[in-house]
Short mmCIF file of C-alpha atoms in Angstrom, two decimals:
data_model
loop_
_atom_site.label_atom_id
_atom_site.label_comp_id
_atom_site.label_asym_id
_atom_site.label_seq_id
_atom_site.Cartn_x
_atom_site.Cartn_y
_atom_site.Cartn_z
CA UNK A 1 0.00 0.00 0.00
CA UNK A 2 2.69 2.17 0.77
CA UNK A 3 4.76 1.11 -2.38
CA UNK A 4 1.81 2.74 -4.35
CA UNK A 5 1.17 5.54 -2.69
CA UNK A 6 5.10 6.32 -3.81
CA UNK A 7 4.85 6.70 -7.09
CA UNK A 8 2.31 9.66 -7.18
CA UNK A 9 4.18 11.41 -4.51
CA UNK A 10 7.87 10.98 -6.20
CA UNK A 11 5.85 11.62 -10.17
CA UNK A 12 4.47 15.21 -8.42
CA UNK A 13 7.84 16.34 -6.85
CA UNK A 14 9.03 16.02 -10.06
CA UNK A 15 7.19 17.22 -11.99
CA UNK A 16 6.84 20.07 -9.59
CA UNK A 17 10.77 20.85 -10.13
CA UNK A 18 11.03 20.70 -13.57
CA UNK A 19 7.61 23.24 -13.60
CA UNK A 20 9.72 25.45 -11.16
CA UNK A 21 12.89 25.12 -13.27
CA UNK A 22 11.00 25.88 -16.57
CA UNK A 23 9.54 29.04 -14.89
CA UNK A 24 13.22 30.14 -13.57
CA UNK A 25 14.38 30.08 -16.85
CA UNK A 26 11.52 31.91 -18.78
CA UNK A 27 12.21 34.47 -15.85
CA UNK A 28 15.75 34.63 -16.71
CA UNK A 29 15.38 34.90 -20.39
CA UNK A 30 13.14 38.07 -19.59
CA UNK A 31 14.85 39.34 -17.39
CA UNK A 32 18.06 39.37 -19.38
CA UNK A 33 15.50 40.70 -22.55
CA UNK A 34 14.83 43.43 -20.54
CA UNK A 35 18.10 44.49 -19.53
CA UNK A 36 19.47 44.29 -22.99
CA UNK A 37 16.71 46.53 -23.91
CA UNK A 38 17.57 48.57 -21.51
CA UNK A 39 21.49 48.75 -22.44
CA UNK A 40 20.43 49.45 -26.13
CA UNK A 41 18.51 52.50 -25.14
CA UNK A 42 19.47 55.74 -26.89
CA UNK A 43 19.66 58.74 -24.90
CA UNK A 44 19.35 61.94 -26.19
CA UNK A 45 20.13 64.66 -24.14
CA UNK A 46 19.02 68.07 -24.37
CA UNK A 47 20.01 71.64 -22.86
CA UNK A 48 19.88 74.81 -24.23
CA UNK A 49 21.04 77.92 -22.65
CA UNK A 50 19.17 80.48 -25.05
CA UNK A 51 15.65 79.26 -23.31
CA UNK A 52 14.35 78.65 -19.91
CA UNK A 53 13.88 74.81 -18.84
CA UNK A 54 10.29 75.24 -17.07
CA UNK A 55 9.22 72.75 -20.48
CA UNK A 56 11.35 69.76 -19.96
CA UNK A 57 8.77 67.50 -19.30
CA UNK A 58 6.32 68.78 -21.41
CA UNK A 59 9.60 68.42 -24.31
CA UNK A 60 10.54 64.85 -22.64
CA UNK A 61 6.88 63.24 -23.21
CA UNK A 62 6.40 64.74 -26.51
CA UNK A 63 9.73 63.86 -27.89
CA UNK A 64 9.39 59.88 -25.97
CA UNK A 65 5.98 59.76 -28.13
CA UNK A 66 7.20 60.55 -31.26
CA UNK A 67 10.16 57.87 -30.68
CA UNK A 68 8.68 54.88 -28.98
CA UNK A 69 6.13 54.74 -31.81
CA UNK A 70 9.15 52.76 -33.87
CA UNK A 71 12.63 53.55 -32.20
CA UNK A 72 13.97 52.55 -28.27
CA UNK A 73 15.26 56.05 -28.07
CA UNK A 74 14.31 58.87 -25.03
CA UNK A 75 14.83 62.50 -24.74
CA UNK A 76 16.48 63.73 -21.27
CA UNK A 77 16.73 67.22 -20.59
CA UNK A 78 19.60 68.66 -18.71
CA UNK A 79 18.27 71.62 -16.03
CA UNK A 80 22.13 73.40 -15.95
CA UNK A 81 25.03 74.02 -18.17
CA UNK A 82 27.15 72.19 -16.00
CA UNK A 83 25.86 69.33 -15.54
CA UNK A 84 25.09 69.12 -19.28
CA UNK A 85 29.18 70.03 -19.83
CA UNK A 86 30.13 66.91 -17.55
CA UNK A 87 27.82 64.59 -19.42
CA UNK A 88 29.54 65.38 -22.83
CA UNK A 89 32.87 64.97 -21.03
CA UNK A 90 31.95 61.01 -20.40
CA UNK A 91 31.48 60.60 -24.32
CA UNK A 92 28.81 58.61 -24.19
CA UNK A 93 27.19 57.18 -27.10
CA UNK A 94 24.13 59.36 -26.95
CA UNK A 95 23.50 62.32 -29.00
CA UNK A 96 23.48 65.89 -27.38
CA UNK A 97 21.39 68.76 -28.29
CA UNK A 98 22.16 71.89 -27.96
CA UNK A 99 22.43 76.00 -28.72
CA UNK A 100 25.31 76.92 -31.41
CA UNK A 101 27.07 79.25 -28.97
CA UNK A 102 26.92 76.14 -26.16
CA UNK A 103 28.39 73.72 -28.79
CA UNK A 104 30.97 76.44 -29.47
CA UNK A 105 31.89 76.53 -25.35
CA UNK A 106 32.50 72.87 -25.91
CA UNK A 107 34.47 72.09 -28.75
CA UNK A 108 38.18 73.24 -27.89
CA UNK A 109 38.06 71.18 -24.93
CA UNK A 110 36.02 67.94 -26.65
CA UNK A 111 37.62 67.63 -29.96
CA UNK A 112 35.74 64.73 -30.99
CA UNK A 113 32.32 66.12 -30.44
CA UNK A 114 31.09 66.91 -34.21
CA UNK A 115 27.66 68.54 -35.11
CA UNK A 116 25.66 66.35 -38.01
CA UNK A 117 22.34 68.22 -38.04
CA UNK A 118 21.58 71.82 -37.78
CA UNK A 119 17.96 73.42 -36.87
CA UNK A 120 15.88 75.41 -39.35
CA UNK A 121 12.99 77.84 -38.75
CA UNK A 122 10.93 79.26 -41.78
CA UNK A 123 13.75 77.97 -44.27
CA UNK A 124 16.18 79.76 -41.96
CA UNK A 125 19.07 78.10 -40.01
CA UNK A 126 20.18 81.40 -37.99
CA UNK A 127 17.80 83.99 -36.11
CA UNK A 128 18.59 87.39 -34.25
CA UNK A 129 17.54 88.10 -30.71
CA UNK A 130 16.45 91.78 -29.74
CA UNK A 131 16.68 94.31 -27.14
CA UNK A 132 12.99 95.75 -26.79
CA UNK A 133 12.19 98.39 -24.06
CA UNK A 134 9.61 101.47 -24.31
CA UNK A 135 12.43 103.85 -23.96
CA UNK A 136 16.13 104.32 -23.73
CA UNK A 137 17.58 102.35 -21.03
CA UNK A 138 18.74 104.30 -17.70
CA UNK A 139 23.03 105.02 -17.90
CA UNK A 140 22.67 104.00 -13.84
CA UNK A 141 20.78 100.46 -13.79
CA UNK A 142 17.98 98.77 -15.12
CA UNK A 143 16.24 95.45 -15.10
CA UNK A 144 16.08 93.43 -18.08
CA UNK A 145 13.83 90.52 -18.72
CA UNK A 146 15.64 87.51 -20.43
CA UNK A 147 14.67 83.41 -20.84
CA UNK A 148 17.98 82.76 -21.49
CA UNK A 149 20.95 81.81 -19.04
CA UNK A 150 22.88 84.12 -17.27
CA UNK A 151 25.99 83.32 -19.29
CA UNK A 152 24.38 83.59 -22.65
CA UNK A 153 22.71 86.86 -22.25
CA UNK A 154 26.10 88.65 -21.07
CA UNK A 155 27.86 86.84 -24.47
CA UNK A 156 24.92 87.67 -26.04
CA UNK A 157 24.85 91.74 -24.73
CA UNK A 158 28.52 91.91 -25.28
CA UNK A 159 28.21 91.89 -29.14
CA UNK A 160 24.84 93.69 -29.71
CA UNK A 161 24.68 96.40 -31.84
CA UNK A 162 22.72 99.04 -29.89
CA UNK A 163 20.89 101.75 -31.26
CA UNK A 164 21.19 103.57 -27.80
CA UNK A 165 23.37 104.63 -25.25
CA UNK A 166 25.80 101.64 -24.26
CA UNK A 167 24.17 99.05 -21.16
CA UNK A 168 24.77 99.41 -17.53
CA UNK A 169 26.30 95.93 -17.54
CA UNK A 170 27.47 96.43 -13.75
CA UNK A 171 24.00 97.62 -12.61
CA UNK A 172 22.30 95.45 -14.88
CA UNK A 173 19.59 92.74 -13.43
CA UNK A 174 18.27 90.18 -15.02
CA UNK A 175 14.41 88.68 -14.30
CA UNK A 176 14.63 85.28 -15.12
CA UNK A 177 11.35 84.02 -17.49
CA UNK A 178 9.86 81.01 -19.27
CA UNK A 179 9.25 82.44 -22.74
CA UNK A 180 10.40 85.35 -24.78
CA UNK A 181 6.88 86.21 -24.70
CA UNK A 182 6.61 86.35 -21.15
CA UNK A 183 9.59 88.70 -21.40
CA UNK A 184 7.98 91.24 -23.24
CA UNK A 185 4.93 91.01 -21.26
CA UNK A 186 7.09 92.25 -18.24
CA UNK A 187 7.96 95.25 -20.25
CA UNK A 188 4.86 95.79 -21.58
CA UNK A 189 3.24 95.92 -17.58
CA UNK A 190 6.23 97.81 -15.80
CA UNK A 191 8.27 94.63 -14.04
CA UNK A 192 11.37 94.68 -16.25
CA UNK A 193 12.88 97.79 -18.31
CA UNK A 194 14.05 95.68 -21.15
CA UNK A 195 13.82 92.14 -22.97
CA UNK A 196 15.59 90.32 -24.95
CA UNK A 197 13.19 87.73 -27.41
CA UNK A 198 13.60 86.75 -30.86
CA UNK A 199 12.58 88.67 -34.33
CA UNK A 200 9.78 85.60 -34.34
CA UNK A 201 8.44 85.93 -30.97
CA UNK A 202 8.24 89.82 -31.17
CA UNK A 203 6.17 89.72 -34.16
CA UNK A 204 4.28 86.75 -32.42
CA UNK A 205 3.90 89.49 -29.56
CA UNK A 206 2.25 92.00 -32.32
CA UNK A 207 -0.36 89.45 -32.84
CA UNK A 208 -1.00 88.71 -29.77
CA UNK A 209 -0.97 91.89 -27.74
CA UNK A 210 -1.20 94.51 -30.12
CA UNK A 211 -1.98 97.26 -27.81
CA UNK A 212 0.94 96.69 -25.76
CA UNK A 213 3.39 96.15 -29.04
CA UNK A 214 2.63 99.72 -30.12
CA UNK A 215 4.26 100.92 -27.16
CA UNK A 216 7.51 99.09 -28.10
CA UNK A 217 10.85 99.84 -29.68
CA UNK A 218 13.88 98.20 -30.75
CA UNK A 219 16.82 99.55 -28.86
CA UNK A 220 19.14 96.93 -30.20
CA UNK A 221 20.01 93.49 -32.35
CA UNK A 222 21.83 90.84 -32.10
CA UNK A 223 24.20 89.50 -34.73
CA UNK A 224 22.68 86.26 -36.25
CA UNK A 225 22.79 83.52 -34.19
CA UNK A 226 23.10 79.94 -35.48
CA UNK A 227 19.76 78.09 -34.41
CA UNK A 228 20.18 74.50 -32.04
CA UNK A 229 22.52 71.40 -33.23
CA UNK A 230 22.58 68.20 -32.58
CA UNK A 231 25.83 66.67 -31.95
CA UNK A 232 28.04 63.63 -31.63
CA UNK A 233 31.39 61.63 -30.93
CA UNK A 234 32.50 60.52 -34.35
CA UNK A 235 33.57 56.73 -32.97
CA UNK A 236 29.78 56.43 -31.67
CA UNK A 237 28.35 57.60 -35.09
CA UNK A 238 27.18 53.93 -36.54
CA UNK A 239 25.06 53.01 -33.19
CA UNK A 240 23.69 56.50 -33.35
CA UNK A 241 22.97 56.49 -36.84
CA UNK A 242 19.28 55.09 -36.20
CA UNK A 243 18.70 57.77 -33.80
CA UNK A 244 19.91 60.26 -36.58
CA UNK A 245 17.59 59.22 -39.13
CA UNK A 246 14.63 59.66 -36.55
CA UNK A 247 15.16 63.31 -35.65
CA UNK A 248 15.69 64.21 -39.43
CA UNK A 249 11.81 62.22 -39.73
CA UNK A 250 10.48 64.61 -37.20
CA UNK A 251 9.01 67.00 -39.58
CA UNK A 252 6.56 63.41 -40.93
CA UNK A 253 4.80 63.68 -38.42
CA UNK A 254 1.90 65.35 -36.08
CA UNK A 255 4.15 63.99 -32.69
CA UNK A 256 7.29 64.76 -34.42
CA UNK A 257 6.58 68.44 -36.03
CA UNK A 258 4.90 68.98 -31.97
CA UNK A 259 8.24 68.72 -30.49
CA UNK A 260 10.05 70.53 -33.34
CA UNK A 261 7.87 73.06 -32.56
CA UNK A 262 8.91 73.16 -28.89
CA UNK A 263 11.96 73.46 -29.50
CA UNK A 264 11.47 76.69 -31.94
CA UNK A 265 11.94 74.87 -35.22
CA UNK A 266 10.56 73.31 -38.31
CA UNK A 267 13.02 71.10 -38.79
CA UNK A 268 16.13 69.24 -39.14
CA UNK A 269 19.07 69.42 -41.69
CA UNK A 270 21.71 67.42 -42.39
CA UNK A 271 25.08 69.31 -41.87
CA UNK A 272 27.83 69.41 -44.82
CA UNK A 273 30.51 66.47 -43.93
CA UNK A 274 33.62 65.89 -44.57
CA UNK A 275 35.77 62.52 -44.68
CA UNK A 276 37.43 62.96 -41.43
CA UNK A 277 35.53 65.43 -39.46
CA UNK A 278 31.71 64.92 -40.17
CA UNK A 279 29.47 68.38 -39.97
CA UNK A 280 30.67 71.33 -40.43
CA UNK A 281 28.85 74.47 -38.69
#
């Protein structure tokens, strides 16, 4: 009686085991799936210095849309120059976008970081940024409403061509904003003296607020600034070709053209290359 009462027993144990082991290893085999998913992840990192960073997320889901319909790529905005600086130092194989005068900041000291595309706006790949006010600006201080970083907006000052008296750079304060809009808004109700937007946001501004645009001037532009590139390290160029070919696609798209748009552009272009430095700015 006992003999066959056995059987079952020893039958169920193992059958039990070999149930248990057969689960392990479909476990395993996702588990390891998922982390080489994970590994093969491009990461696009973004930080731009001409804009304030209040959008990030808003930019981060629109962008992770428009590439997880087909691609396992994700957009990560930086919030700080630094921290954007030390990430490009690692040369990882990620692409980084960023403003023409950041990329510029960069280069002498990470001479394998190459631009490949360049951002266009209404057919344009430059854009100028202007000095609006009601009236000249006071020789002793004033405040001056700016979406940009601190950094930029001095570089940015320092070359202007002013049809005024020169700035009070010493006494000069800066009101930190999201938009360009919002910077001429501050002018426009009394909180700032000055701003500093783009030719496309102040005529965006004359649409919007008319009332208040009539009681603008220009009191100075900027030389042309070269709009947002994307860059690369050369030796990472065939992993990060795929993830090329999908920001160039934006513009297909209603997800795609959405976070163009965020970002102030149309577009993407492919920069002019050479053999042994890829794009050229």
């Amino acid at each position: 009686m006992s003999d066959t009462l056995s059987r079952p027993e020893s039958t169920t144990n193992s059958f039990s085991l070999a149930l248990k082991a057969l689960l392990c290893a479909c476990c395993l085999l996702l588990c390891c799936g998922a982390v080489s998913t994970q590994a093969e992840t491009i990461v696009v990192y973004h930080f731009n210095p001409e804009s304030h960073s209040d959008r990030n997320l808003v930019l981060k889901n629109t962008f992770d849309q428009y590439f997880q319909v087909s691609h396992n790529i994700q957009l990560q905005p930086v919030d700080d120059r630094a921290t954007f600086a030390a990430l490009i130092a690692n040369k990882p194989a990620s692409l980084f976008i960023m403003s023409d005068w950041q990329y510029h900041q960069l280069e002498s000291s990470n001479n394998d970081l190459t631009p490949y595309l360049r951002g266009i706006k209404d057919g344009n790949d430059t854009f100028r940024k202007l000095l609006i006010g009601k009236a000249p600006l006071s020789p002793q201080h004033a405040t001056l409403a700016v979406s940009g970083t601190e950094d930029y907006v001095y570089s940015l000052l320092g070359s202007m061509r002013l049809n005024t008296a020169p700035l009070p750079m010493q006494q000069l304060r800066l009101l930190t904003v999201p938009k360009d809009i919002d910077a001429l808004l501050a002018v426009s109700f009394g909180m700032a003296d000055a701003a500093l937007a783009t030719e496309n946001s102040y005529e965006k501004y004359e649409l919007l607020y008319r009332n208040e645009y009539q009681l603008l001037k220009v009191l100075g532009t900027s030389t042309p600034q070269k709009r947002l590139v994307v860059a690369l390290y050369r030796q990472h160029l065939p992993a990060l070709q795929v993830a090329l070919e999908a920001l160039l696609d934006m513009s297909q798209s209603p997800n795609g053209q959405l976070g163009l748009k965020l970002l102030g552009l149309d577009e993407w272009t492919l920069l002019p290359t050479t053999q042994d430095r890829g794009g050229q700015l």
